[in-house]
PDB file of C-alpha atoms in Angstrom:
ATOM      1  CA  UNK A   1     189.646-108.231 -49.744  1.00 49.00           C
ATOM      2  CA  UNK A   2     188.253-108.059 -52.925  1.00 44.00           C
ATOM      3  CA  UNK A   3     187.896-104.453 -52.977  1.00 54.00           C
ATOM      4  CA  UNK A   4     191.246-104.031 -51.981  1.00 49.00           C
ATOM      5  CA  UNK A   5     192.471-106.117 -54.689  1.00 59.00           C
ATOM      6  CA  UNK A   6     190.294-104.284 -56.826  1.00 57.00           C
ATOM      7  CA  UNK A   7     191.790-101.094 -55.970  1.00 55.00           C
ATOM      8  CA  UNK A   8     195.334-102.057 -56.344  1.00 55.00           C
ATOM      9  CA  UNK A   9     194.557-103.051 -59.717  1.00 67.00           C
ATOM     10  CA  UNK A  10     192.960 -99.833 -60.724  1.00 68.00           C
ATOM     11  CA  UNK A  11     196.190 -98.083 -59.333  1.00 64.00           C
ATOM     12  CA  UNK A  12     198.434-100.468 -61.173  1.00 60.00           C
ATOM     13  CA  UNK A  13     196.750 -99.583 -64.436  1.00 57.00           C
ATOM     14  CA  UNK A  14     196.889 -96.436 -64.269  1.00 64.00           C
ATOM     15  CA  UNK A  15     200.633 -96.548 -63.253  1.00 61.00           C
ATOM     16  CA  UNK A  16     200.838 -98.341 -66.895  1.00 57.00           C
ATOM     17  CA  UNK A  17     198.678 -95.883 -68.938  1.00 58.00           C
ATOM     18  CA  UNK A  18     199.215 -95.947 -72.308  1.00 60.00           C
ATOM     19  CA  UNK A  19     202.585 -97.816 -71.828  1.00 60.00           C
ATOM     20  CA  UNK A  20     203.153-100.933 -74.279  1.00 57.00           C
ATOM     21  CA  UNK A  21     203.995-103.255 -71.454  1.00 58.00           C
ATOM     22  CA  UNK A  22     204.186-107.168 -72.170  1.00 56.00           C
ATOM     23  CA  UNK A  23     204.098-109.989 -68.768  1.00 62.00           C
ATOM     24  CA  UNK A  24     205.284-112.782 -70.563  1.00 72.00           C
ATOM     25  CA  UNK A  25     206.223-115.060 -74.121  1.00 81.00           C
ATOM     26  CA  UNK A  26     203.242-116.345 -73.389  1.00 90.00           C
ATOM     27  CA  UNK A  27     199.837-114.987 -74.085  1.00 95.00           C
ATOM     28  CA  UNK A  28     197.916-114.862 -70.305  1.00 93.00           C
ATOM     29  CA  UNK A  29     195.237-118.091 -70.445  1.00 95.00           C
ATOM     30  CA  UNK A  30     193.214-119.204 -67.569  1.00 95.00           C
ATOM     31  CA  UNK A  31     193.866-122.973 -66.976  1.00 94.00           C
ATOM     32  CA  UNK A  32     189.985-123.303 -66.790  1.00 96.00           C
ATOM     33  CA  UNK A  33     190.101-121.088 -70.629  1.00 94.00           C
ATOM     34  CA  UNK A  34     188.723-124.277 -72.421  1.00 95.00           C
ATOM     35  CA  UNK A  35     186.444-126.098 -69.455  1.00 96.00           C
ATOM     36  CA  UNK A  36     183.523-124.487 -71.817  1.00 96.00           C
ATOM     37  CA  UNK A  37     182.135-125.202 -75.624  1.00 96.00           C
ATOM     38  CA  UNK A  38     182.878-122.255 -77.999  1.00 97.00           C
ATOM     39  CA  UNK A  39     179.103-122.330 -78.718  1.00 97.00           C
ATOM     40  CA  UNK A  40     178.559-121.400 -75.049  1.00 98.00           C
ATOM     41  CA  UNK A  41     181.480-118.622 -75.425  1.00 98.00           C
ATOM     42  CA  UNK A  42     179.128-117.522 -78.334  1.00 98.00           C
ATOM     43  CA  UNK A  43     176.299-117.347 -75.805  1.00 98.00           C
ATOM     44  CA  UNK A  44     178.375-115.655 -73.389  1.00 98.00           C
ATOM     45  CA  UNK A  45     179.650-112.606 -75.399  1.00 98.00           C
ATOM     46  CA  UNK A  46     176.892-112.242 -77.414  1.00 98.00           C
ATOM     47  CA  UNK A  47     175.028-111.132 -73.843  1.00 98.00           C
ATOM     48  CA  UNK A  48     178.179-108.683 -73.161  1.00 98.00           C
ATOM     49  CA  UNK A  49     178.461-107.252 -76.343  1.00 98.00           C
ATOM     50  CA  UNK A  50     174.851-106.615 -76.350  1.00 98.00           C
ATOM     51  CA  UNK A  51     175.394-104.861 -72.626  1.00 98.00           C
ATOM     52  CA  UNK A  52     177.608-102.414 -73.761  1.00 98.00           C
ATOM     53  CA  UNK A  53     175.509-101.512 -76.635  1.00 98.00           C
ATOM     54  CA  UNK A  54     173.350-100.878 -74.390  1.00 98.00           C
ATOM     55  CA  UNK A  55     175.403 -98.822 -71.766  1.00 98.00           C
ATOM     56  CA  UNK A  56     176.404 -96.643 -74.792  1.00 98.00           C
ATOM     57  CA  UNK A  57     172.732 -96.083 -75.512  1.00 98.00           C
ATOM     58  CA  UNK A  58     172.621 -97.925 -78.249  1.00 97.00           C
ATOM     59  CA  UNK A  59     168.746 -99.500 -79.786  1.00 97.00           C
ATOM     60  CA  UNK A  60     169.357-103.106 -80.220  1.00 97.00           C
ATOM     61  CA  UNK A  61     165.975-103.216 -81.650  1.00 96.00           C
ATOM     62  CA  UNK A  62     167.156-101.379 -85.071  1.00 97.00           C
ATOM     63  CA  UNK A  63     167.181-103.544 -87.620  1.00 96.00           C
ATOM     64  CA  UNK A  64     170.944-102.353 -88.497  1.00 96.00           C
ATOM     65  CA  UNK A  65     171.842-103.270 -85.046  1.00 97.00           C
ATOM     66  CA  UNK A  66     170.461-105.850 -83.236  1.00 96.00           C
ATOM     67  CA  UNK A  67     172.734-108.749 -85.063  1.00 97.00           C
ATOM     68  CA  UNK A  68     175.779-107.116 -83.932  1.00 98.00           C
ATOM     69  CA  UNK A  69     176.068-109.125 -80.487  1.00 98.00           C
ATOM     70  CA  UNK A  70     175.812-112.336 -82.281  1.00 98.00           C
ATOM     71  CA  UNK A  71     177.784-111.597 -84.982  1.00 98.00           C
ATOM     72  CA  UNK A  72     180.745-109.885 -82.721  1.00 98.00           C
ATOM     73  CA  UNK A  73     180.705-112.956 -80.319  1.00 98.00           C
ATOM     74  CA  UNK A  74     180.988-115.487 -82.908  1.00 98.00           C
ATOM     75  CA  UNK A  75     183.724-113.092 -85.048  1.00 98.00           C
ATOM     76  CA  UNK A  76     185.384-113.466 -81.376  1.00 98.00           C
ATOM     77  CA  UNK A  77     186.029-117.004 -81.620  1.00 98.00           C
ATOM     78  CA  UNK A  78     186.181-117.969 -84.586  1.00 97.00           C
ATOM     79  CA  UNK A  79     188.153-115.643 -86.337  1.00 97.00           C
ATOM     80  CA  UNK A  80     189.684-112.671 -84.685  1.00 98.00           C
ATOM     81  CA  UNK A  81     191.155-115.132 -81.212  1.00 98.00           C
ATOM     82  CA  UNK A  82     190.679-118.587 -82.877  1.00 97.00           C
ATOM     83  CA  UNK A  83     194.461-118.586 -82.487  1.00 97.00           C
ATOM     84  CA  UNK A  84     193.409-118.714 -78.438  1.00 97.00           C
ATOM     85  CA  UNK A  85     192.201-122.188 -78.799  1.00 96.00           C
ATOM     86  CA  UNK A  86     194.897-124.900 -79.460  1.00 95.00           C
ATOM     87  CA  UNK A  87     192.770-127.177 -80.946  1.00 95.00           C
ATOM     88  CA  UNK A  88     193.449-124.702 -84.038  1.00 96.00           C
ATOM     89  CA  UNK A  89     197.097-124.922 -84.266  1.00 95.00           C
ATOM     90  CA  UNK A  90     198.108-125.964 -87.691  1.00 94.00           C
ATOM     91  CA  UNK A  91     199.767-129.232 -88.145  1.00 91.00           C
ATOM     92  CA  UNK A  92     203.299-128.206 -89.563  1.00 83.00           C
ATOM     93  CA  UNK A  93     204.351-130.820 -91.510  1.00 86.00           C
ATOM     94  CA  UNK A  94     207.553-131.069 -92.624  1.00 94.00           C
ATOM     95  CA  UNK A  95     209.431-133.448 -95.359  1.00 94.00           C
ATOM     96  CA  UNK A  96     213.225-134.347 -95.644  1.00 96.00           C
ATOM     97  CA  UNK A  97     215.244-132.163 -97.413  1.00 94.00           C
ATOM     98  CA  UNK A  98     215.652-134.457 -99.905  1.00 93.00           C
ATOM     99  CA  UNK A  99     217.310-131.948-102.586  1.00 90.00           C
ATOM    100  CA  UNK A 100     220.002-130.845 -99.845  1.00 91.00           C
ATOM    101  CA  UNK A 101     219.137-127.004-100.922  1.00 93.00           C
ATOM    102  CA  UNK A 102     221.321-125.322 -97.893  1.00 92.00           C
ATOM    103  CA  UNK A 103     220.311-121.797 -98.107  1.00 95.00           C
ATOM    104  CA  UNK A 104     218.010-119.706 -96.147  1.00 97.00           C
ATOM    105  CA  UNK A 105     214.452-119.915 -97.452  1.00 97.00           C
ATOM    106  CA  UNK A 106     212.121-116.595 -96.702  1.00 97.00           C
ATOM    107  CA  UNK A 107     208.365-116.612 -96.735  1.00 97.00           C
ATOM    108  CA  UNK A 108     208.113-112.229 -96.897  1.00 97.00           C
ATOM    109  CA  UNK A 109     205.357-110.448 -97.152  1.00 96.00           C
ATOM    110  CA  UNK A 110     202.746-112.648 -94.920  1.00 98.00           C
ATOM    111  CA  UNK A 111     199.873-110.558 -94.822  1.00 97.00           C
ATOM    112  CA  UNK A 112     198.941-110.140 -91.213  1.00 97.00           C
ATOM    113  CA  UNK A 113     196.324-109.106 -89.003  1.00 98.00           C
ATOM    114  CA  UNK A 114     195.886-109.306 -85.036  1.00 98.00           C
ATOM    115  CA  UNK A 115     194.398-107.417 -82.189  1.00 97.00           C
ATOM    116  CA  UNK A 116     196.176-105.575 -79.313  1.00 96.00           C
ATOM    117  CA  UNK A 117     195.789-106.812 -75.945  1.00 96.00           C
ATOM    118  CA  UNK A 118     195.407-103.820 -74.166  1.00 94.00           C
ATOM    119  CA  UNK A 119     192.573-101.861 -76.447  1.00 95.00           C
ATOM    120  CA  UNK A 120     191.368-104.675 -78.991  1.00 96.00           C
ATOM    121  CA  UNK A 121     191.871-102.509 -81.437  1.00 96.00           C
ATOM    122  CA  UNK A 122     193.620-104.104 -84.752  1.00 96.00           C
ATOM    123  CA  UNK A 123     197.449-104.503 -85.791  1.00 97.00           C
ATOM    124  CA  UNK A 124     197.797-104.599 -89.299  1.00 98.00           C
ATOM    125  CA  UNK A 125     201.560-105.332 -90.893  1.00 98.00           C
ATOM    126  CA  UNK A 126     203.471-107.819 -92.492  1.00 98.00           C
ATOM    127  CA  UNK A 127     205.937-111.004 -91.406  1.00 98.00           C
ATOM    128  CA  UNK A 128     208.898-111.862 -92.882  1.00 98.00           C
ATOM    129  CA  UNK A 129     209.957-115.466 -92.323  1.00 98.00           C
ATOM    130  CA  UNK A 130     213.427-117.427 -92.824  1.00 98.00           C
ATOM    131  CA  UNK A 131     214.376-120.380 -92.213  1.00 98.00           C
ATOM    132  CA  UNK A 132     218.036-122.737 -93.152  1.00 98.00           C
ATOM    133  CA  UNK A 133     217.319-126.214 -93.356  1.00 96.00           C
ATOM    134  CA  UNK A 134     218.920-129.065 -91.142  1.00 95.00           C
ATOM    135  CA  UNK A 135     217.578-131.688 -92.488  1.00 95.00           C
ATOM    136  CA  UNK A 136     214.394-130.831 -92.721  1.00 95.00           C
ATOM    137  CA  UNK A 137     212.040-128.549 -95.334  1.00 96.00           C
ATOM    138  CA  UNK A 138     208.069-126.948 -94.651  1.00 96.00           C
ATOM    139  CA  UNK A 139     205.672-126.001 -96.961  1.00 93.00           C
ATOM    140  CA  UNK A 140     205.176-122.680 -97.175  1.00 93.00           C
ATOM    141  CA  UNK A 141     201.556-122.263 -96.775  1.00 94.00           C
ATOM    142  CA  UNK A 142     202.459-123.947 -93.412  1.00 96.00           C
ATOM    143  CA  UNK A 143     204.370-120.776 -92.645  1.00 97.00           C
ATOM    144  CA  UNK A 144     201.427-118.407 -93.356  1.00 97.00           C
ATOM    145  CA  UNK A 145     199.244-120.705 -91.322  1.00 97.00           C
ATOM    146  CA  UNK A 146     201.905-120.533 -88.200  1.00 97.00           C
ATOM    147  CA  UNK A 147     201.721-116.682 -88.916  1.00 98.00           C
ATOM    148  CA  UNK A 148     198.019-116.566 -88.852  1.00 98.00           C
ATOM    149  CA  UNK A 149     197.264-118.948 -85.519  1.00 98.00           C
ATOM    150  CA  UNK A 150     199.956-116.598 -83.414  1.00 98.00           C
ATOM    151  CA  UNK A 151     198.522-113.344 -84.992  1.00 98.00           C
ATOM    152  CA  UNK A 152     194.300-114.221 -83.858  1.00 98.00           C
ATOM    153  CA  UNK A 153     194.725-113.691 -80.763  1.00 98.00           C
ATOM    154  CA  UNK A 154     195.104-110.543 -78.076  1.00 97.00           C
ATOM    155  CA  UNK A 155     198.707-110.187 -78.670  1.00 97.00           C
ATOM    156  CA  UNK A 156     201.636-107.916 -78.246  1.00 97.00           C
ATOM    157  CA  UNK A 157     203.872-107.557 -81.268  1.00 97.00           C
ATOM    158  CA  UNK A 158     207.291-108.836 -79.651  1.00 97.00           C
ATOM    159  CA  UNK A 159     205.205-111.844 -77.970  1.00 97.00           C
ATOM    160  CA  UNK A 160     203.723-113.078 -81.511  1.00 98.00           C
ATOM    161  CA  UNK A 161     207.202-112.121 -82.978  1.00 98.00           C
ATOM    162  CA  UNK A 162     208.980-114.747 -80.585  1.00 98.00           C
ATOM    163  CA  UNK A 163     205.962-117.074 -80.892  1.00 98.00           C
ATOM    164  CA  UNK A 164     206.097-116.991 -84.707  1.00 98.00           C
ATOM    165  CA  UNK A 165     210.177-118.579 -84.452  1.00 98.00           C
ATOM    166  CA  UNK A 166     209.623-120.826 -81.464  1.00 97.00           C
ATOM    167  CA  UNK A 167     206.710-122.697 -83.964  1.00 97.00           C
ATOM    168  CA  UNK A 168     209.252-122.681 -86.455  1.00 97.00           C
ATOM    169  CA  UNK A 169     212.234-124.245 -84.335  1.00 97.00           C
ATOM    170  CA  UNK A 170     210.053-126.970 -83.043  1.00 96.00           C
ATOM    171  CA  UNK A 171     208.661-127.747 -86.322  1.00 96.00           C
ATOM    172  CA  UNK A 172     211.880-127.868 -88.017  1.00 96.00           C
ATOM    173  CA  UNK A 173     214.043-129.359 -85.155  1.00 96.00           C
ATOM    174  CA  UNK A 174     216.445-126.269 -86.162  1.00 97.00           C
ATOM    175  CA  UNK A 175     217.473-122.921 -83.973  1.00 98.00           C
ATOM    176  CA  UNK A 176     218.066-121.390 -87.524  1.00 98.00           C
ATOM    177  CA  UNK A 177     214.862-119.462 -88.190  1.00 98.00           C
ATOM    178  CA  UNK A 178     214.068-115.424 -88.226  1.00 98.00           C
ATOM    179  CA  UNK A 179     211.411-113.227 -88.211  1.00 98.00           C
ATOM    180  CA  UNK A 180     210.738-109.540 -89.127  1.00 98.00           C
ATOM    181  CA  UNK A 181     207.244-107.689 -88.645  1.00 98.00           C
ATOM    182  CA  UNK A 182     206.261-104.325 -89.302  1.00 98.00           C
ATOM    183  CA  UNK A 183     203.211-103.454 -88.428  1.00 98.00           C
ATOM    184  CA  UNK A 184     200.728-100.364 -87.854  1.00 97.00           C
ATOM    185  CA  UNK A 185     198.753-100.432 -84.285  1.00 96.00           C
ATOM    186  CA  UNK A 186     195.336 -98.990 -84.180  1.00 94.00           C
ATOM    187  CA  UNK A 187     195.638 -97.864 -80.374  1.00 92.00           C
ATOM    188  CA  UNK A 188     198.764 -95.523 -81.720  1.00 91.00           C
ATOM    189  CA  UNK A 189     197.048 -94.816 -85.388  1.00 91.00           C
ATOM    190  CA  UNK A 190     193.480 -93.983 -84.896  1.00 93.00           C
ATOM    191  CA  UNK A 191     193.233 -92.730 -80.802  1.00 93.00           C
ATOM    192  CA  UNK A 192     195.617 -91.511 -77.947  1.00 88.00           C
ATOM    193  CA  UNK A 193     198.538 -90.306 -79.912  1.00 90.00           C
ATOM    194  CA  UNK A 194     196.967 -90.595 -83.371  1.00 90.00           C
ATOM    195  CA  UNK A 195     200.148 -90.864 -85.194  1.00 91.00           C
ATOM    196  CA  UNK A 196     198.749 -92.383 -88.761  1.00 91.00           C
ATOM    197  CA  UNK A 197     201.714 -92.805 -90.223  1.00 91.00           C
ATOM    198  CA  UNK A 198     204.013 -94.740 -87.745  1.00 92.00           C
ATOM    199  CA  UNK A 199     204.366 -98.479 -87.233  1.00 96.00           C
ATOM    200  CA  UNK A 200     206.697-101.423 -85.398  1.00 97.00           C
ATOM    201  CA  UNK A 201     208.885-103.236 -86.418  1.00 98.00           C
ATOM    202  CA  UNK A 202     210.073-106.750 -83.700  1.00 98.00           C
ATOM    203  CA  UNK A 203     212.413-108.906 -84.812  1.00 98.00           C
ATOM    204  CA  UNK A 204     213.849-112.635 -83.160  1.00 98.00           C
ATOM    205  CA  UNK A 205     216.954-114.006 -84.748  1.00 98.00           C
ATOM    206  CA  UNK A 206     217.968-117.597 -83.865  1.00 98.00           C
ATOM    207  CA  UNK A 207     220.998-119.679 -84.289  1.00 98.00           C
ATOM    208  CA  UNK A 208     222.728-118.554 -87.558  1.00 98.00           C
ATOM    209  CA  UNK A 209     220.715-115.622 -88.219  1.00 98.00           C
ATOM    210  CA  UNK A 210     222.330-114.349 -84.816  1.00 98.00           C
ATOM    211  CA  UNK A 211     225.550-114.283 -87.225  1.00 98.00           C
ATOM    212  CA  UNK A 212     226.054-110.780 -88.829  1.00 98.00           C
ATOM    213  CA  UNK A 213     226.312-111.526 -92.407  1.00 98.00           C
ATOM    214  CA  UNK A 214     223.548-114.335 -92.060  1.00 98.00           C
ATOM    215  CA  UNK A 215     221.578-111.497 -90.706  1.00 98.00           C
ATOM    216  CA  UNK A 216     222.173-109.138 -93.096  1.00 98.00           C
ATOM    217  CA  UNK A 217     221.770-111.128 -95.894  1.00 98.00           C
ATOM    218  CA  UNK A 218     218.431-112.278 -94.564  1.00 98.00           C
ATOM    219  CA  UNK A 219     217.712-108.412 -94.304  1.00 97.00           C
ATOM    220  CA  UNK A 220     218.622-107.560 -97.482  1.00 97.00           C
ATOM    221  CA  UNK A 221     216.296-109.821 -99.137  1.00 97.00           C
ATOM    222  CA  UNK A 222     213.285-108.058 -97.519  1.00 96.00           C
ATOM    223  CA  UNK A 223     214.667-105.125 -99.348  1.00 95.00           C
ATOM    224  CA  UNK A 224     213.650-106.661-102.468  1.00 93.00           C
ATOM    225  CA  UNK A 225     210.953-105.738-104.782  1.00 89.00           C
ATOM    226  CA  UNK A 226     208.402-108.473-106.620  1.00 85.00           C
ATOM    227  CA  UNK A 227     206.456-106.713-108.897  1.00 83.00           C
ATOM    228  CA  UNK A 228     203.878-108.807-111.176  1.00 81.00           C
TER     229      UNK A 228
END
């Protein structure tokens, strides 16, 4: 059975190829994904990072290499799929709108940086946040940080798009919030079509910014330059 299964599988991916295909809004977890420590993850990948090295013929006993397991496994969880773990999740706080400002507030230009799910190779781009207040007001470091714990993980650009505005709803209690990323994808930049200058660009609009002129007011802002 197992061999069957296995089989179907290899057929299925190769039906994908190099088609950007996304299953779900939600990133694919095991229910079982956080039954172990992250210091035995560390353990864990450490030993398969330092089996490939091998299989590529790599010497593990060079000085130059033979930290790279370690240093790859614990890069793994504690930076570059941190976001995996929900015990990371930033606490957005929010405060009362107390100065009843009732325009749209945008966060642009969040620096970003994630890895495709289906080469783990990097994304590197940009978000562009808004948000209109109901009541309710963020810092805006919070925004970054909601940015950042979507981003570290194996993701798919429209997934951390729609991830990055469902934070933002529930932490506000509002369907008013947007987001715009462009971003440049490794897997298209630097192998298989090797297209260096071409990125993506997702966007999710909710509530008002599903309104034209709320929309393209929101998009003319990111049109904006801020030198210093």
């Amino acid at each position: 059975m197992f061999e069957l299964n296995s089989k179907m599988n290899d057929e299925r991916i190769e039906e994908i190829g190099e088609n950007h295909v996304a299953t779900s809004a939600e990133n694919p977890i095991r229910p079982d994904a956080f039954d172990i420590s992250d210091e035995e993850k560390i353990v864990k990948i450490e030993k398969s990072v330092k089996d490939i090295l091998h299989t590529l013929g790599m010497d593990l006993t060079d000085d130059s290499i033979q930290g790279t397991p370690k240093r790859v496994a614990k890069a793994f969880i504690n930076e570059m799929f941190m976001g995996l773990n929900p015990k990371n999740k930033p606490k957005a706080s929010t405060f009362d709108n107390n100065y009843n400002y009732g325009e749209m507030l945008v966060e642009k230009n969040i620096v970003l940086y994630s890895t495709c799910e289906h080469h783990l190779l990097p994304i590197i781009g940009r978000a562009h946040v808004a948000y209109i207040s109901d009541g309710k007001v963020i810092g805006l470091s919070k925004m970054n940080r909601i940015v950042e714990y979507f981003s570290k993980r194996p993701q798919v650009q429209e997934r951390l798009t729609m991830q990055i505005v469902q934070a933002m709803q529930e932490a506000l209690g509002t369907e008013d919030v947007a987001c715009v990323i462009d971003a440049k994808h490794l897997c298209v930049n630097s192998r298989g079509i090797k297209d260096i200058e071409s990125s993506t660009v997702t966007s999710e609009f909710g509530g008002k910014f599903k309104e034209k002129e709320t929309k393209k007011e929101f998009l003319q802002y990111l049109q904006m330059d801020t030198p210093f």
